[in-house]
Structures are given as structure tokens and as C-alpha cells.
Coordinates of N, CA and C in Angstrom, one line a residue:
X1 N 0.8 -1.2 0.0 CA 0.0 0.0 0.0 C 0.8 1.3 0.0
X2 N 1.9 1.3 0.8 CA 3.2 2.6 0.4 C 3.8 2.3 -0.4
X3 N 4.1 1.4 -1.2 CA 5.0 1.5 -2.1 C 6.2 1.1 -1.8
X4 N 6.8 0.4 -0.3 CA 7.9 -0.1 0.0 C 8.9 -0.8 -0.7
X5 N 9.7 -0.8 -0.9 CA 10.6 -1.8 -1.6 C 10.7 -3.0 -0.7
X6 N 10.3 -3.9 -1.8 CA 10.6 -5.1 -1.4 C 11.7 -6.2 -2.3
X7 N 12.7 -7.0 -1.2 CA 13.7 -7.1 -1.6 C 13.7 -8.8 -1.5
X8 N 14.4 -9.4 -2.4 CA 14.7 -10.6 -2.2 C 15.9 -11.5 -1.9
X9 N 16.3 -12.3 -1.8 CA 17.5 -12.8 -0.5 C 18.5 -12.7 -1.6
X10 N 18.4 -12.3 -2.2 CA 20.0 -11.9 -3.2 C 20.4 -11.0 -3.4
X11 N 19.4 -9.9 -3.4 CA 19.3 -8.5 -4.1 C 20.5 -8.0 -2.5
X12 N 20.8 -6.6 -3.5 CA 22.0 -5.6 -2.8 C 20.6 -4.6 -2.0
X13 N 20.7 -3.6 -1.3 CA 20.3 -3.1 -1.1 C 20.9 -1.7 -0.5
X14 N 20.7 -0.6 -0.5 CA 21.2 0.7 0.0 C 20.1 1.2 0.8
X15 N 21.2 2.0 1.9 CA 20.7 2.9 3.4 C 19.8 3.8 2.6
X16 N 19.5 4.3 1.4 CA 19.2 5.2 1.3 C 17.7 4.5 1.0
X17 N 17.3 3.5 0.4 CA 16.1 2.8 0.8 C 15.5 2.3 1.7
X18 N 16.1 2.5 2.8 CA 15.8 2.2 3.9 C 15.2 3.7 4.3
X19 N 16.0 4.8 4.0 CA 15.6 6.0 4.6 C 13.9 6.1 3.8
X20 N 14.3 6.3 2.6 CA 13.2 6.4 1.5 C 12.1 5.9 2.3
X21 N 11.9 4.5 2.1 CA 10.7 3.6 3.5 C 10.3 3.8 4.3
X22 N 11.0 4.9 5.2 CA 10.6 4.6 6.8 C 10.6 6.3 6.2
X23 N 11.2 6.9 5.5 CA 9.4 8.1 5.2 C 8.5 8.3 4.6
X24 N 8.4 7.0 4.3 CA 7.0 7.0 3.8 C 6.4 6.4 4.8
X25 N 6.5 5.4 5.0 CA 5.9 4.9 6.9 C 5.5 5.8 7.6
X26 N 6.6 7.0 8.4 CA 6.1 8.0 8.9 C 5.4 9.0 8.5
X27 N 5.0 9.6 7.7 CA 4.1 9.9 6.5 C 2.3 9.4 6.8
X28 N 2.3 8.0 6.9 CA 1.3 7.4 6.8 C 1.0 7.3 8.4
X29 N 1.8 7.0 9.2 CA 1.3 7.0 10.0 C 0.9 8.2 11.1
X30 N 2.5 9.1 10.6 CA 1.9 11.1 11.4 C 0.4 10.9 11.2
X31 N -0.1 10.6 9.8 CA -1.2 11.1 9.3 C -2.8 11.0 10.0
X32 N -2.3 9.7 10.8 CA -4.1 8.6 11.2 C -3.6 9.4 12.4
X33 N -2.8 10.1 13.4 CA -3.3 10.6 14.9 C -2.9 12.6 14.5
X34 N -4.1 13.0 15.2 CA -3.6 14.0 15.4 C -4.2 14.3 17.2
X35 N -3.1 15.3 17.7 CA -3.4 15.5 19.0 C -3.3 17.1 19.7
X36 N -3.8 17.7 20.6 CA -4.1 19.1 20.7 C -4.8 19.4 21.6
X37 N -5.0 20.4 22.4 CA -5.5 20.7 23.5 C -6.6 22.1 23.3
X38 N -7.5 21.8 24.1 CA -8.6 23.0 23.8 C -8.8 23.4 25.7
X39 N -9.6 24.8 25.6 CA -9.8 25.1 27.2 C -11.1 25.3 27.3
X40 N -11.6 24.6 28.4 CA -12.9 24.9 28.3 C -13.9 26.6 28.6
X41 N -15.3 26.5 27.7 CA -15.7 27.8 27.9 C -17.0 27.9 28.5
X42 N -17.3 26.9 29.3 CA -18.4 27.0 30.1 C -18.5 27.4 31.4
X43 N -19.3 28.5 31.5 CA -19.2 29.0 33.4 C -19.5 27.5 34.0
X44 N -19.1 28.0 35.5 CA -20.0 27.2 36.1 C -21.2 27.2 36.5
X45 N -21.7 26.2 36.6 CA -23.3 25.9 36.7 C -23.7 25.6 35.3
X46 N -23.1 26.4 34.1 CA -23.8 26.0 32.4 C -22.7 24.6 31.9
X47 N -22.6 23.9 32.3 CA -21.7 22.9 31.7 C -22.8 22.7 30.5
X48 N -23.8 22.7 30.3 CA -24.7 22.5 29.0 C -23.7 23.1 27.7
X49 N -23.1 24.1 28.0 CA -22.8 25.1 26.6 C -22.0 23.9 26.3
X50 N -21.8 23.5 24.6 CA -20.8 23.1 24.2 C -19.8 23.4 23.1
X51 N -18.7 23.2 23.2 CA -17.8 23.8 22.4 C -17.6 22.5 21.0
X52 N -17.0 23.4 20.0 CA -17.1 22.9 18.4 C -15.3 22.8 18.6
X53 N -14.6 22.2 18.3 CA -13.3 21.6 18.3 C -13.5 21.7 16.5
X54 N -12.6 22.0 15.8 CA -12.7 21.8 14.2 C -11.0 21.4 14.3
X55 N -11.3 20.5 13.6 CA -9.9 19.0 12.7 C -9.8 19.2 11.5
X56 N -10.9 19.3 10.9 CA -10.7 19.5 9.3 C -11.1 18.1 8.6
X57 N -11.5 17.0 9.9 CA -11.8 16.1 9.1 C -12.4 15.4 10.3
X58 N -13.2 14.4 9.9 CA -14.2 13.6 10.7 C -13.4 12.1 11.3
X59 N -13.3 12.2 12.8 CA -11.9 11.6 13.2 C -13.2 10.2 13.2
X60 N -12.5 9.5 13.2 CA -12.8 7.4 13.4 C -12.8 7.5 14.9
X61 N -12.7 8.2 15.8 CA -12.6 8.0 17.0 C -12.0 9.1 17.9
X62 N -12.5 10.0 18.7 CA -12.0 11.1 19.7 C -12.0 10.2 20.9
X63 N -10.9 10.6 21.8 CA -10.8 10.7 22.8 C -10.1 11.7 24.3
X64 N -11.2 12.2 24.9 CA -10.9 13.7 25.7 C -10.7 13.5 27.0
X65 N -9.6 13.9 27.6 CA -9.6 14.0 29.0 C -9.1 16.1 29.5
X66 N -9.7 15.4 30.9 CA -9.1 17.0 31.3 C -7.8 16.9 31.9
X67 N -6.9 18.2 31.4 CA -5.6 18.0 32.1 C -5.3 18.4 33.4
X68 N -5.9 20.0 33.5 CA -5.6 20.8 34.6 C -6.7 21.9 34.7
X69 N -7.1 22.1 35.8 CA -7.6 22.9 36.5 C -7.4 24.6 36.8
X70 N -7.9 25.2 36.3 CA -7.7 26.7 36.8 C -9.1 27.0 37.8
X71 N -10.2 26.5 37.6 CA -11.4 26.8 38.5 C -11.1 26.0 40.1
X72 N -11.6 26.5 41.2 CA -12.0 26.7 42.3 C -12.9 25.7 42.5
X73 N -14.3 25.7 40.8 CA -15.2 24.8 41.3 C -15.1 23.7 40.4
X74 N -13.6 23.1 40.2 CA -13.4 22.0 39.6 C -12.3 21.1 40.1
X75 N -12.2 19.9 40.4 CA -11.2 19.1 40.6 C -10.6 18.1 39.6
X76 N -9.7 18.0 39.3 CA -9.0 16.9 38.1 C -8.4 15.9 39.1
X77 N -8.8 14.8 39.8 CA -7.9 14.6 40.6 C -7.6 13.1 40.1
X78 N -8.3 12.4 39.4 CA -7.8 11.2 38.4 C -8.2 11.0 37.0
X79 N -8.8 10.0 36.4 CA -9.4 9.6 35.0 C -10.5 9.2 35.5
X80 N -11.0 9.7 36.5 CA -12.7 9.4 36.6 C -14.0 9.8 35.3
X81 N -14.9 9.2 35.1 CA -15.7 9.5 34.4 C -16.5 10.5 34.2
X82 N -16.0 11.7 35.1 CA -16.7 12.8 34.8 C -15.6 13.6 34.1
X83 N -14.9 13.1 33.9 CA -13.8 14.4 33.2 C -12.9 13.0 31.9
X84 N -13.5 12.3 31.5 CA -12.9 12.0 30.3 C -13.7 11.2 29.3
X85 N -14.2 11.7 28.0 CA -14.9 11.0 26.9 C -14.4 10.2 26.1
X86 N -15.2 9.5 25.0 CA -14.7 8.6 24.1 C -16.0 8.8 23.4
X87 N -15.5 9.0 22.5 CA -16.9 8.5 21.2 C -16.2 8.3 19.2
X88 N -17.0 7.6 18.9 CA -17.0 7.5 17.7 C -18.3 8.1 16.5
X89 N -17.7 7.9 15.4 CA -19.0 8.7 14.4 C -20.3 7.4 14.7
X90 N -21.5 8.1 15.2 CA -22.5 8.0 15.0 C -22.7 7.0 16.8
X91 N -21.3 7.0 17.4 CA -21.8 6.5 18.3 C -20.6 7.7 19.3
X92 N -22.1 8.6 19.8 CA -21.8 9.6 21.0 C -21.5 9.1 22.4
X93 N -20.8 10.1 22.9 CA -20.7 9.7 24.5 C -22.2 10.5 25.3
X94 N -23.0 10.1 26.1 CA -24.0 10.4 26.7 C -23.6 10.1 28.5
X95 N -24.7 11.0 28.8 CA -24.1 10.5 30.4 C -25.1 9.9 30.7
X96 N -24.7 9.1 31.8 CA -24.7 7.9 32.3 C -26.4 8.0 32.8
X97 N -26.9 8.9 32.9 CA -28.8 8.8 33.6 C -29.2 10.1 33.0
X98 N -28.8 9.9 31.7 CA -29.7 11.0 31.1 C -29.6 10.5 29.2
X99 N -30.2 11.1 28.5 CA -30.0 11.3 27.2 C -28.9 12.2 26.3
X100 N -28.6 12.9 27.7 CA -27.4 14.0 27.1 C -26.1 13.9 26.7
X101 N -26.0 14.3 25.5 CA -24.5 13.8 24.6 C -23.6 14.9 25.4
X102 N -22.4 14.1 25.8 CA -21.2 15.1 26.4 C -20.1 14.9 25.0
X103 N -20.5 14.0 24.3 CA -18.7 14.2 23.0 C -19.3 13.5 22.5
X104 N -19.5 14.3 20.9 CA -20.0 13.6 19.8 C -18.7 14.2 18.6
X105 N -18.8 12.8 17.7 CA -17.8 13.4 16.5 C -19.0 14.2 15.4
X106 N -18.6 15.0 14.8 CA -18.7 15.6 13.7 C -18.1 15.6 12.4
X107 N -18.5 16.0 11.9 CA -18.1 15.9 10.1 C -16.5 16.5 9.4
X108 N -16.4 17.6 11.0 CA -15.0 18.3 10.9 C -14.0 17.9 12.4
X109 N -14.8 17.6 12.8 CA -14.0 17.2 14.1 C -14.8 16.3 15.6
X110 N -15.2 17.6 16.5 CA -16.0 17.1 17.9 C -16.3 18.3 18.2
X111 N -17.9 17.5 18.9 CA -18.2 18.6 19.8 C -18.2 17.9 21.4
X112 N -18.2 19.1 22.5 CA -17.4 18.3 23.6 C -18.3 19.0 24.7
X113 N -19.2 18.9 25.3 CA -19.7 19.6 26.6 C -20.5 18.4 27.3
X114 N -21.1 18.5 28.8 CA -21.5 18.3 29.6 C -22.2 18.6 30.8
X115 N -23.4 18.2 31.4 CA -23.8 18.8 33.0 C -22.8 17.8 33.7
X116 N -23.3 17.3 33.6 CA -22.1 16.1 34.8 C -20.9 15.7 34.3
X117 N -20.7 15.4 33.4 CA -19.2 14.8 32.4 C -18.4 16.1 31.9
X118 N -17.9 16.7 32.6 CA -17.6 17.7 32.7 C -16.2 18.1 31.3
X119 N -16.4 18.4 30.2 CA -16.0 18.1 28.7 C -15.8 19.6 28.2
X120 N -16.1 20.5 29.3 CA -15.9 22.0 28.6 C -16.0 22.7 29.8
X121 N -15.8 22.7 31.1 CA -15.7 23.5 31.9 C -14.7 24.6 31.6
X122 N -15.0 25.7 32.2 CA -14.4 27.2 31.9 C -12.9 27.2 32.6
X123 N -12.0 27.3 32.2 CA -11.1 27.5 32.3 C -10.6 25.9 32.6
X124 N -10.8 25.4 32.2 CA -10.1 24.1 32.6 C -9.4 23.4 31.0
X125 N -8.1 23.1 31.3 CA -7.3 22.5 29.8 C -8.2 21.1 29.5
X126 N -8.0 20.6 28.3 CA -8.7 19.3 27.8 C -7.8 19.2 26.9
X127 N -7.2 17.9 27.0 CA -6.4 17.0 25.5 C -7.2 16.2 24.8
X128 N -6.5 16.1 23.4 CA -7.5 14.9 23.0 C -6.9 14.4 21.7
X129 N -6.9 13.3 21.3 CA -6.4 12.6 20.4 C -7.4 12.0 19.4
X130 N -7.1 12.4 18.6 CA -8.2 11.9 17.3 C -7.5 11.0 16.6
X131 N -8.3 9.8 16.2 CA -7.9 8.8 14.7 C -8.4 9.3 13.3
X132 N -7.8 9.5 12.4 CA -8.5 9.5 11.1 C -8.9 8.2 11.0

């Protein structure tokens, strides 16, 4: 599928096909992750508001945690389930006793908020790693 050279038990081969290879490898594979941080922009009390994250492309899979804390009325204090999402296209993250989507993919990227799953709180960092 890259176009690798492939060599047989006789053949000579040179370092510089080896370089050639392994950039095209990296190439292909830079390509399927991209990763990036957003801050959240919801007061407290509105965790409802959600924020639009734009990729430029419709990821196979997001996944969001929170990093750090600048609010008072927020604690990051492990990978509990109120501070980190997973979703795929057409299958959203919802919280746990309600209907309400905290991280859905989109067409360009994710959208990311929550009341209880807390996916956009105001002032608080969020990472997140997308698959093409």
C-alpha cells in the first residue's frame, strides 16, 4: 500500500532505501493521529454550553480528558468519568442517567460539553487525540 521496496535474498540493497521507506511509513502513519489541547468555555453551573473543536476532518474516533484545573469549582484529581470522553461517528458519549450527549464526532472534528461529564468546563485544559 506505500510502495515499499521489497527485496529478495539476493538483491543488494542501499541505506538510502531504507531512509526512502521509513518516510513513507512515517508519512502514513503522522497522518491517522492527530493531537491538541482546547480550554474549556463554560461558566460554572452552564456545563450544558458546548464547544465545536474543528480537525478539518471527521476523526474514526476522539478521545478527551481533562488536564488541569484553573477553577475553584473543579477538581481533576484522576481519569474518573466525569472528566474524560470517548466517542465515535454516530456513536456519541451520553451521560450515564440521562440522554445527554457530552462528546460527539462531527463531520470536521467534535463537539465536547456536559452537565455532569464535565467536557468544557471554563477555564479548565482538555487534551484529546483523534484517529483519522
Amino acid at each position: 500500500h506505500l510502495g515499499l521496496h521489497q527485496w529478495e535474498a539476493s538483491d543488494s540493497f542501499l541505506r538510502t532505501d531504507f531512509n526512502t521507506d521509513f518516510a513513507k511509513i512515517d508519512a502514513a502513519v503522522g497522518g491517522l493521529i492527530t493531537v491538541g489541547t482546547y480550554t474549556g468555555n463554560a461558566p460554572y453551573g452552564n456545563q450544558t454550553l458546548k464547544q465545536e473543536i474543528t480537525l478539518g476532518f471527521q476523526p474514526r474516533m476522539v478521545l478527551v480528558w481533562a488536564v488541569v484545573s484553573s477553577s475553584s469549582n473543579f477538581n481533576v484529581s484522576d481519569w474518573s468519568s466525569s472528566n474524560v470522553g470517548l466517542a465515535l461517528p454516530g456513536h456519541p458519549q451520553k451521560e450515564s442517567d440521562s440522554a445527554y450527549t457530552t462528546l460527539e464526532v462531527t463531520e470536521t472534528g467534535f463537539r465536547a460539553g456536559g452537565f455532569q461529564q464535565y467536557l468544557n468546563s471554563s477555564g479548565v485544559t482538555y487534551a484529546y487525540l483523534a484517529i483519522r
